[in-house]
Amino acid sequence: MLRTLGIETSCDESAVAVLDDDGRVETSFLSSQVAAHAPFGGVVPELASREHLKALPFLVERALEDAGGPVELVAVTAGPGLIGALLVGVRFAAALAWGRRLPLVAVDHLEGHLVSPLLSLDGEPALPEPERVLALVASGGHSAWYVMENGGRRRLGRTRDDAAGESFDKVAQVLGLPYPGGPVIDRLARLGDPSAVPLPRPRLKDAPHDFSFSGLKSAAIRRVRERGLAGAGAIAGEPPAAVADLAASFETAVVDQLLTPLPELATRHRPSLVTASGGVAANTLLRRRLGEWGRESGVEVLLPAPALTTDNAAMIAHAGQLAHGRGQLADPRRLDARGREVWQPPGMRKSSGGLGLE
Ligand code: KG4
Ligand code: ZN
């Protein structure tokens, strides 16, 4: 593999990282825009693009200075995400690659999450991809199970409506808790009773491996209002015990939803490894339950360090290293960003001279 600079700007974090030729994380920097968007109650796309423009030159300069040697490859997230935000990263990466005569690889954000469990933040090289992996990706934009086999990826089940992280964020917002809601609900859930608030766990009859979070989210929001807890988290001091109970009950229902398909998928696909990635994979209960399942079933479970679950550029750099190994190069004069999900199994992607993500 080549020493690689990774750039990630698909949403509201500007992230830059350098991995060495064994996939060791040499530097990984992140500039969060949470404070810039906070007054607007959500991510404002135009503002996200501007903030990326401001942050990237400094982050990249610092990452290149701190790297263990000269960078030989540039990898950038080209989709899916906010189109304006993606374009800032894509054009920055393309200009850098063009100016320095370096090869450029376009990376799909989901592919980054999928390979993130192979990385370490303790100076270890990246693990080789095992033969057959059953992988959960649960983030603010996606929730799905995949099987990764012989370099190819196949989606086995996905959310039909909201993503898991999105449902954490919405319930937290109604409770008056800050964005992003997942980490705050996680912290409060440790103080609450997970059986205090009854919540549904809807399943889809025609697609048993798909998820639905919108019915669960709406039920949780109804309970918040019925119990007079709307905005209760915004009052100074530690939120009341009833908020912690709601947080614990909701977190348990989301984790139940995500893990229901696991036993059957594991029986059917016989994975050598089970992984989880994406911001929701930082969740304490999800990590604990996956660990317990692994011990009971005898299947190895590998979870990324919490800092590698949420959006970061180390995972993009590593996905770029692997894609480069498969000969997937992008043309810096033509590389464009794609807002919508364009994910396809890497084995099926053409080695494109143009958009990289054909
Ligand atoms: O992967 P990510 O950084 O961005 C996307 O690609 O969407 O995921 C962000 C999402 C947010 O919805 C956030 O609330 C959620 O991950 N999240 C968590 C936790 N940490 C972040 N959800 C539950 N528990 C957590 N500890
Ligand atoms: Zn993500």
Short mmCIF file of C-alpha atoms and ligand atoms in Angstrom, two decimals:
data_model
loop_
_atom_site.label_atom_id
_atom_site.label_comp_id
_atom_site.label_asym_id
_atom_site.label_seq_id
_atom_site.Cartn_x
_atom_site.Cartn_y
_atom_site.Cartn_z
CA MET A 1 0.00 0.00 0.00
CA LEU A 2 1.02 3.65 -0.37
CA ARG A 3 1.27 6.33 2.33
CA THR A 4 -2.12 8.01 1.90
CA LEU A 5 -3.74 11.34 2.70
CA GLY A 6 -7.48 10.96 3.34
CA ILE A 7 -9.96 13.85 3.13
CA GLU A 8 -13.57 13.65 4.37
CA THR A 9 -16.09 16.51 4.03
CA SER A 10 -19.40 14.73 3.39
CA CYS A 11 -21.33 16.40 6.21
CA ASP A 12 -20.43 18.66 9.13
CA GLU A 13 -16.95 17.46 10.06
CA SER A 14 -13.82 18.43 8.13
CA ALA A 15 -11.45 15.50 8.60
CA VAL A 16 -7.95 14.79 7.33
CA ALA A 17 -5.67 11.82 8.07
CA VAL A 18 -2.47 10.19 6.88
CA LEU A 19 -1.96 6.41 6.96
CA ASP A 20 1.42 4.79 6.33
CA ASP A 21 2.01 2.02 3.81
CA ASP A 22 0.85 -0.61 6.32
CA GLY A 23 -2.38 1.27 7.09
CA ARG A 24 -1.07 2.65 10.43
CA VAL A 25 -2.79 5.89 11.40
CA GLU A 26 0.02 8.48 11.51
CA THR A 27 -2.19 11.56 11.91
CA SER A 28 -5.93 12.08 12.12
CA PHE A 29 -7.42 15.54 12.56
CA LEU A 30 -10.99 16.67 12.74
CA SER A 31 -12.64 20.05 12.85
CA SER A 32 -16.23 19.83 14.04
CA GLN A 33 -18.77 22.37 12.83
CA VAL A 34 -21.31 21.63 15.57
CA ALA A 35 -20.94 25.12 17.09
CA ALA A 36 -21.40 26.85 13.70
CA HIS A 37 -24.69 25.01 13.02
CA ALA A 38 -26.04 25.03 16.59
CA PRO A 39 -27.92 28.37 16.31
CA PHE A 40 -29.88 26.94 13.35
CA GLY A 41 -30.96 23.67 15.03
CA GLY A 42 -29.53 21.45 12.27
CA VAL A 43 -26.84 21.26 9.61
CA VAL A 44 -27.10 24.18 7.13
CA PRO A 45 -25.59 22.88 3.85
CA GLU A 46 -24.17 26.23 2.62
CA LEU A 47 -22.60 26.89 5.96
CA ALA A 48 -21.07 23.39 5.99
CA SER A 49 -19.36 24.07 2.62
CA ARG A 50 -17.96 27.39 3.86
CA GLU A 51 -16.66 25.85 7.07
CA HIS A 52 -14.92 23.07 5.10
CA LEU A 53 -13.32 25.72 2.87
CA LYS A 54 -12.01 27.51 5.94
CA ALA A 55 -10.72 24.42 7.76
CA LEU A 56 -9.25 22.20 5.04
CA PRO A 57 -6.07 24.12 4.10
CA PHE A 58 -4.96 24.24 7.73
CA LEU A 59 -5.87 20.63 8.51
CA VAL A 60 -4.10 19.33 5.39
CA GLU A 61 -0.99 21.43 6.01
CA ARG A 62 -0.78 20.15 9.57
CA ALA A 63 -1.40 16.51 8.56
CA LEU A 64 1.31 16.62 5.88
CA GLU A 65 3.77 18.15 8.35
CA ASP A 66 3.05 15.50 10.99
CA ALA A 67 3.08 12.53 8.59
CA GLY A 68 5.98 10.09 8.88
CA GLY A 69 7.07 10.74 5.27
CA PRO A 70 5.92 12.03 1.90
CA VAL A 71 2.33 11.20 0.93
CA GLU A 72 2.03 9.00 -2.19
CA LEU A 73 -1.75 8.80 -2.71
CA VAL A 74 -4.74 11.10 -2.11
CA ALA A 75 -8.14 9.58 -1.18
CA VAL A 76 -11.29 11.65 -0.87
CA THR A 77 -14.94 10.99 -0.06
CA ALA A 78 -16.89 11.58 -3.28
CA GLY A 79 -20.35 10.59 -1.98
CA PRO A 80 -22.89 10.20 -0.56
CA GLY A 81 -23.45 13.35 1.48
CA LEU A 82 -24.18 17.06 1.13
CA ILE A 83 -23.22 17.90 -2.43
CA GLY A 84 -21.67 21.31 -1.70
CA ALA A 85 -19.72 19.96 1.26
CA LEU A 86 -18.45 17.00 -0.78
CA LEU A 87 -17.40 19.27 -3.64
CA VAL A 88 -15.10 21.26 -1.35
CA GLY A 89 -13.22 18.10 -0.34
CA VAL A 90 -13.24 16.61 -3.83
CA ARG A 91 -11.87 19.69 -5.56
CA PHE A 92 -9.32 20.32 -2.81
CA ALA A 93 -8.08 16.72 -3.05
CA ALA A 94 -8.07 16.81 -6.86
CA ALA A 95 -6.08 20.07 -6.93
CA LEU A 96 -3.57 18.70 -4.44
CA ALA A 97 -3.17 15.42 -6.34
CA TRP A 98 -2.85 17.29 -9.65
CA GLY A 99 -0.36 19.81 -8.27
CA ARG A 100 1.83 17.15 -6.68
CA ARG A 101 1.41 14.58 -9.46
CA LEU A 102 -0.07 12.05 -7.02
CA PRO A 103 -2.63 9.35 -7.81
CA LEU A 104 -6.18 10.16 -6.65
CA VAL A 105 -8.89 7.75 -5.49
CA ALA A 106 -12.60 8.54 -5.00
CA VAL A 107 -14.01 6.80 -1.94
CA ASP A 108 -17.59 6.03 -1.01
CA HIS A 109 -18.33 7.18 2.54
CA LEU A 110 -20.00 3.85 3.41
CA GLU A 111 -16.99 1.89 2.21
CA GLY A 112 -14.96 4.01 4.64
CA HIS A 113 -17.22 3.01 7.55
CA LEU A 114 -17.09 -0.65 6.45
CA VAL A 115 -13.28 -0.81 6.61
CA SER A 116 -12.96 1.33 9.79
CA PRO A 117 -12.95 -1.68 12.18
CA LEU A 118 -9.71 -2.87 10.53
CA LEU A 119 -7.87 0.26 11.78
CA SER A 120 -6.19 0.91 15.10
CA LEU A 121 -5.42 4.15 16.92
CA ASP A 122 -2.58 2.49 18.86
CA GLY A 123 -0.01 2.48 16.10
CA GLU A 124 -0.88 -1.01 14.82
CA PRO A 125 -1.00 -1.74 11.08
CA ALA A 126 -4.43 -2.19 9.46
CA LEU A 127 -5.74 -5.76 9.70
CA PRO A 128 -6.21 -7.62 6.44
CA GLU A 129 -9.86 -8.01 5.49
CA PRO A 130 -11.09 -11.42 6.71
CA GLU A 131 -12.66 -13.88 4.29
CA ARG A 132 -16.30 -13.23 5.22
CA VAL A 133 -17.49 -10.38 7.43
CA LEU A 134 -21.00 -9.58 8.58
CA ALA A 135 -20.98 -5.81 9.03
CA LEU A 136 -23.46 -3.40 10.57
CA VAL A 137 -23.19 0.25 9.52
CA ALA A 138 -25.31 2.49 11.72
CA SER A 139 -24.84 6.24 11.45
CA GLY A 140 -26.76 9.49 11.10
CA GLY A 141 -27.46 8.72 7.44
CA HIS A 142 -27.40 4.92 7.11
CA SER A 143 -28.40 1.77 8.93
CA ALA A 144 -27.78 -1.54 7.18
CA TRP A 145 -26.22 -4.99 7.47
CA TYR A 146 -23.73 -6.06 4.79
CA VAL A 147 -21.79 -9.18 3.99
CA MET A 148 -18.21 -8.44 2.86
CA GLU A 149 -16.77 -11.39 0.98
CA ASN A 150 -13.68 -11.72 -1.25
CA GLY A 151 -13.46 -7.94 -1.64
CA GLY A 152 -17.16 -7.64 -2.67
CA ARG A 153 -20.01 -6.23 -0.56
CA ARG A 154 -23.70 -7.11 -0.55
CA ARG A 155 -26.40 -5.35 1.45
CA LEU A 156 -28.56 -7.81 3.39
CA GLY A 157 -30.97 -5.47 5.15
CA ARG A 158 -31.42 -1.73 5.54
CA THR A 159 -33.59 0.90 7.13
CA ARG A 160 -36.78 1.66 5.25
CA ASP A 161 -37.11 5.13 6.78
CA ASP A 162 -34.93 6.96 9.32
CA ALA A 163 -31.35 5.98 10.12
CA ALA A 164 -30.65 4.85 13.69
CA GLY A 165 -28.50 7.92 14.46
CA GLU A 166 -31.12 10.24 13.01
CA SER A 167 -33.73 8.79 15.38
CA PHE A 168 -31.38 9.36 18.36
CA ASP A 169 -30.88 12.95 17.19
CA LYS A 170 -34.64 13.65 16.74
CA VAL A 171 -35.68 12.20 20.11
CA ALA A 172 -32.87 14.13 21.81
CA GLN A 173 -33.99 17.33 20.10
CA VAL A 174 -37.57 16.97 21.45
CA LEU A 175 -36.11 16.31 24.91
CA GLY A 176 -34.21 19.61 24.60
CA LEU A 177 -30.82 17.85 24.54
CA PRO A 178 -27.94 19.17 22.38
CA TYR A 179 -27.00 17.91 18.89
CA PRO A 180 -25.77 15.28 18.14
CA GLY A 181 -28.23 13.44 20.35
CA GLY A 182 -26.67 9.95 20.26
CA PRO A 183 -23.77 10.56 22.66
CA VAL A 184 -26.01 12.50 25.10
CA ILE A 185 -28.71 9.81 25.12
CA ASP A 186 -25.95 7.22 25.61
CA ARG A 187 -24.66 9.07 28.70
CA LEU A 188 -28.14 9.60 30.18
CA ALA A 189 -29.19 6.00 29.44
CA ARG A 190 -26.51 4.76 31.83
CA LEU A 191 -28.45 6.50 34.65
CA GLY A 192 -31.95 5.34 33.63
CA ASP A 193 -34.17 2.24 33.75
CA PRO A 194 -34.42 0.64 30.28
CA SER A 195 -37.77 -1.00 31.12
CA ALA A 196 -39.42 2.19 32.44
CA VAL A 197 -41.04 3.33 29.17
CA PRO A 198 -42.73 0.72 26.94
CA LEU A 199 -41.83 1.26 23.27
CA PRO A 200 -42.66 -0.74 20.13
CA ARG A 201 -40.11 -2.69 18.09
CA PRO A 202 -41.79 -2.68 14.66
CA ARG A 203 -40.63 -5.28 12.09
CA LEU A 204 -41.44 -5.52 8.43
CA LYS A 205 -43.18 -8.77 7.56
CA ASP A 206 -42.07 -8.87 3.93
CA ALA A 207 -38.39 -8.06 4.73
CA PRO A 208 -37.32 -9.52 8.09
CA HIS A 209 -33.77 -8.11 7.83
CA ASP A 210 -34.87 -4.53 7.16
CA PHE A 211 -35.35 -1.97 9.94
CA SER A 212 -37.86 0.73 10.62
CA PHE A 213 -37.08 3.49 13.10
CA SER A 214 -39.74 6.06 12.31
CA GLY A 215 -42.58 4.29 14.23
CA LEU A 216 -40.29 3.82 17.23
CA LYS A 217 -39.15 7.45 17.03
CA SER A 218 -42.74 8.74 16.83
CA ALA A 219 -43.79 6.55 19.78
CA ALA A 220 -40.85 7.84 21.85
CA ILE A 221 -41.73 11.45 20.98
CA ARG A 222 -45.37 10.78 22.01
CA ARG A 223 -44.16 9.40 25.37
CA VAL A 224 -41.93 12.50 25.83
CA ARG A 225 -44.95 14.79 25.32
CA GLU A 226 -47.36 12.64 27.42
CA ARG A 227 -44.94 12.75 30.34
CA GLY A 228 -44.35 16.49 30.04
CA LEU A 229 -40.67 15.98 29.17
CA ALA A 230 -40.48 18.10 25.99
CA GLY A 231 -37.50 20.43 26.45
CA ALA A 232 -36.80 19.01 29.93
CA GLY A 233 -33.18 18.27 29.00
CA ALA A 234 -32.48 21.95 28.28
CA ILE A 235 -33.14 23.06 31.86
CA ALA A 236 -29.89 23.81 33.74
CA GLY A 237 -28.47 21.01 35.88
CA GLU A 238 -28.68 17.25 35.41
CA PRO A 239 -31.89 16.26 33.56
CA PRO A 240 -34.64 14.62 35.69
CA ALA A 241 -34.67 10.85 36.24
CA ALA A 242 -37.66 10.54 33.88
CA VAL A 243 -35.46 11.84 31.02
CA ALA A 244 -32.82 9.23 31.85
CA ASP A 245 -35.52 6.51 31.88
CA LEU A 246 -36.79 7.64 28.49
CA ALA A 247 -33.20 7.71 27.14
CA ALA A 248 -32.48 4.18 28.46
CA SER A 249 -35.78 2.76 27.12
CA PHE A 250 -35.33 4.36 23.69
CA GLU A 251 -31.67 3.31 23.39
CA THR A 252 -32.62 -0.31 24.25
CA ALA A 253 -35.36 -0.35 21.61
CA VAL A 254 -33.01 1.03 18.91
CA VAL A 255 -30.32 -1.54 19.77
CA ASP A 256 -32.95 -4.34 19.75
CA GLN A 257 -34.04 -3.21 16.28
CA LEU A 258 -30.46 -3.18 14.96
CA LEU A 259 -29.53 -6.57 16.40
CA THR A 260 -32.72 -8.56 15.69
CA PRO A 261 -31.49 -9.76 12.25
CA LEU A 262 -28.02 -10.77 13.54
CA PRO A 263 -28.60 -14.40 14.68
CA GLU A 264 -30.32 -15.40 11.46
CA LEU A 265 -27.81 -13.56 9.25
CA ALA A 266 -24.94 -15.22 11.12
CA THR A 267 -26.50 -18.68 10.70
CA ARG A 268 -27.04 -18.07 7.01
CA HIS A 269 -23.71 -16.43 6.14
CA ARG A 270 -21.34 -18.09 8.66
CA PRO A 271 -19.04 -15.04 8.99
CA SER A 272 -15.49 -15.32 10.34
CA LEU A 273 -16.00 -11.85 11.86
CA VAL A 274 -18.84 -9.54 12.85
CA THR A 275 -18.23 -5.77 12.89
CA ALA A 276 -20.18 -2.58 13.56
CA SER A 277 -19.25 0.90 12.35
CA GLY A 278 -20.73 4.38 11.93
CA GLY A 279 -21.45 6.84 14.74
CA VAL A 280 -24.04 4.63 16.44
CA ALA A 281 -21.34 1.93 16.82
CA ALA A 282 -19.93 4.19 19.57
CA ASN A 283 -23.04 3.37 21.61
CA THR A 284 -22.26 1.69 24.93
CA LEU A 285 -25.23 -0.70 24.92
CA LEU A 286 -24.76 -1.73 21.27
CA ARG A 287 -21.08 -2.49 21.93
CA ARG A 288 -21.88 -4.45 25.08
CA ARG A 289 -24.64 -6.47 23.42
CA LEU A 290 -22.48 -7.29 20.39
CA GLY A 291 -19.66 -8.40 22.71
CA GLU A 292 -22.06 -10.68 24.63
CA TRP A 293 -23.45 -12.12 21.40
CA GLY A 294 -19.91 -12.85 20.18
CA ARG A 295 -19.00 -14.69 23.39
CA GLU A 296 -22.23 -16.73 23.31
CA SER A 297 -22.07 -17.61 19.64
CA GLY A 298 -18.29 -18.10 19.40
CA VAL A 299 -18.00 -15.63 16.48
CA GLU A 300 -15.30 -12.96 16.74
CA VAL A 301 -16.69 -9.41 17.06
CA LEU A 302 -14.49 -6.44 16.15
CA LEU A 303 -15.53 -2.88 16.95
CA PRO A 304 -13.56 0.23 15.97
CA ALA A 305 -12.25 2.57 18.65
CA PRO A 306 -15.09 5.04 19.39
CA ALA A 307 -13.16 7.86 17.66
CA LEU A 308 -13.13 5.78 14.45
CA THR A 309 -16.89 5.08 14.51
CA THR A 310 -17.98 8.66 13.84
CA ASP A 311 -16.92 10.34 10.61
CA ASN A 312 -13.15 10.50 10.22
CA ALA A 313 -10.60 10.60 7.42
CA ALA A 314 -8.51 7.60 8.53
CA MET A 315 -11.25 5.27 7.28
CA ILE A 316 -11.39 7.17 3.97
CA ALA A 317 -7.61 6.93 3.56
CA HIS A 318 -7.72 3.17 4.19
CA ALA A 319 -10.65 2.59 1.83
CA GLY A 320 -8.58 4.58 -0.68
CA GLN A 321 -5.53 2.36 -0.11
CA LEU A 322 -7.60 -0.77 -0.75
CA ALA A 323 -9.31 0.76 -3.81
CA HIS A 324 -5.93 1.81 -5.19
CA GLY A 325 -4.77 -1.79 -4.78
CA ARG A 326 -7.70 -2.80 -7.00
CA GLY A 327 -6.62 -0.24 -9.61
CA GLN A 328 -9.47 2.20 -9.03
CA LEU A 329 -8.00 5.58 -9.94
CA ALA A 330 -9.88 8.83 -10.48
CA ASP A 331 -8.95 11.58 -12.94
CA PRO A 332 -8.25 14.77 -10.93
CA ARG A 333 -9.41 16.95 -13.84
CA ARG A 334 -12.84 15.31 -13.91
CA LEU A 335 -13.64 13.93 -10.46
CA ASP A 336 -17.08 15.05 -9.34
CA ALA A 337 -19.09 14.54 -6.15
CA ARG A 338 -22.30 12.55 -5.89
CA GLY A 339 -24.85 13.51 -3.28
CA ARG A 340 -27.01 10.40 -3.42
CA GLU A 341 -26.10 6.90 -2.36
CA VAL A 342 -24.21 5.37 -5.27
CA TRP A 343 -22.70 2.51 -3.37
CA GLN A 344 -22.03 -0.67 -5.27
CA PRO A 345 -19.94 -3.68 -4.37
CA PRO A 346 -16.31 -2.70 -5.12
CA GLY A 347 -15.94 -5.90 -7.13
CA MET A 348 -18.57 -4.55 -9.49
CA ARG A 349 -17.12 -1.07 -9.88
CA LYS A 350 -15.36 -0.30 -13.12
CA SER A 351 -11.85 1.03 -12.97
CA SER A 352 -12.99 4.44 -14.05
CA GLY A 353 -10.82 7.10 -15.56
CA GLY A 354 -13.55 9.60 -14.76
CA LEU A 355 -15.87 9.74 -11.82
CA GLY A 356 -14.28 6.97 -9.80
CA LEU A 357 -17.65 5.80 -8.48
CA GLU A 358 -19.26 4.35 -11.60
O1 KG4 B 1 -21.00 8.21 11.25
P1 KG4 B 1 -21.42 9.54 11.75
O2 KG4 B 1 -20.40 10.42 12.42
O3 KG4 B 1 -22.02 10.41 10.60
C1 KG4 B 1 -22.78 9.91 9.55
O4 KG4 B 1 -22.20 9.35 8.59
O5 KG4 B 1 -24.02 10.05 9.66
O6 KG4 B 1 -22.67 9.29 12.71
C2 KG4 B 1 -23.26 10.33 13.43
C3 KG4 B 1 -24.44 9.77 14.17
C4 KG4 B 1 -25.29 10.84 14.84
O7 KG4 B 1 -26.64 10.61 14.52
C5 KG4 B 1 -25.02 10.62 16.33
O8 KG4 B 1 -26.11 10.98 17.16
C6 KG4 B 1 -24.75 9.14 16.37
O9 KG4 B 1 -24.02 8.87 15.19
N1 KG4 B 1 -23.97 8.74 17.55
C7 KG4 B 1 -24.41 7.93 18.52
C8 KG4 B 1 -23.37 7.85 19.50
N2 KG4 B 1 -22.33 8.62 19.06
C9 KG4 B 1 -22.71 9.16 17.87
N3 KG4 B 1 -25.57 7.27 18.66
C10 KG4 B 1 -25.74 6.53 19.78
N4 KG4 B 1 -24.81 6.43 20.76
C11 KG4 B 1 -23.63 7.06 20.66
N5 KG4 B 1 -22.69 6.94 21.64
ZN ZN B 2 -20.59 8.55 8.38
#
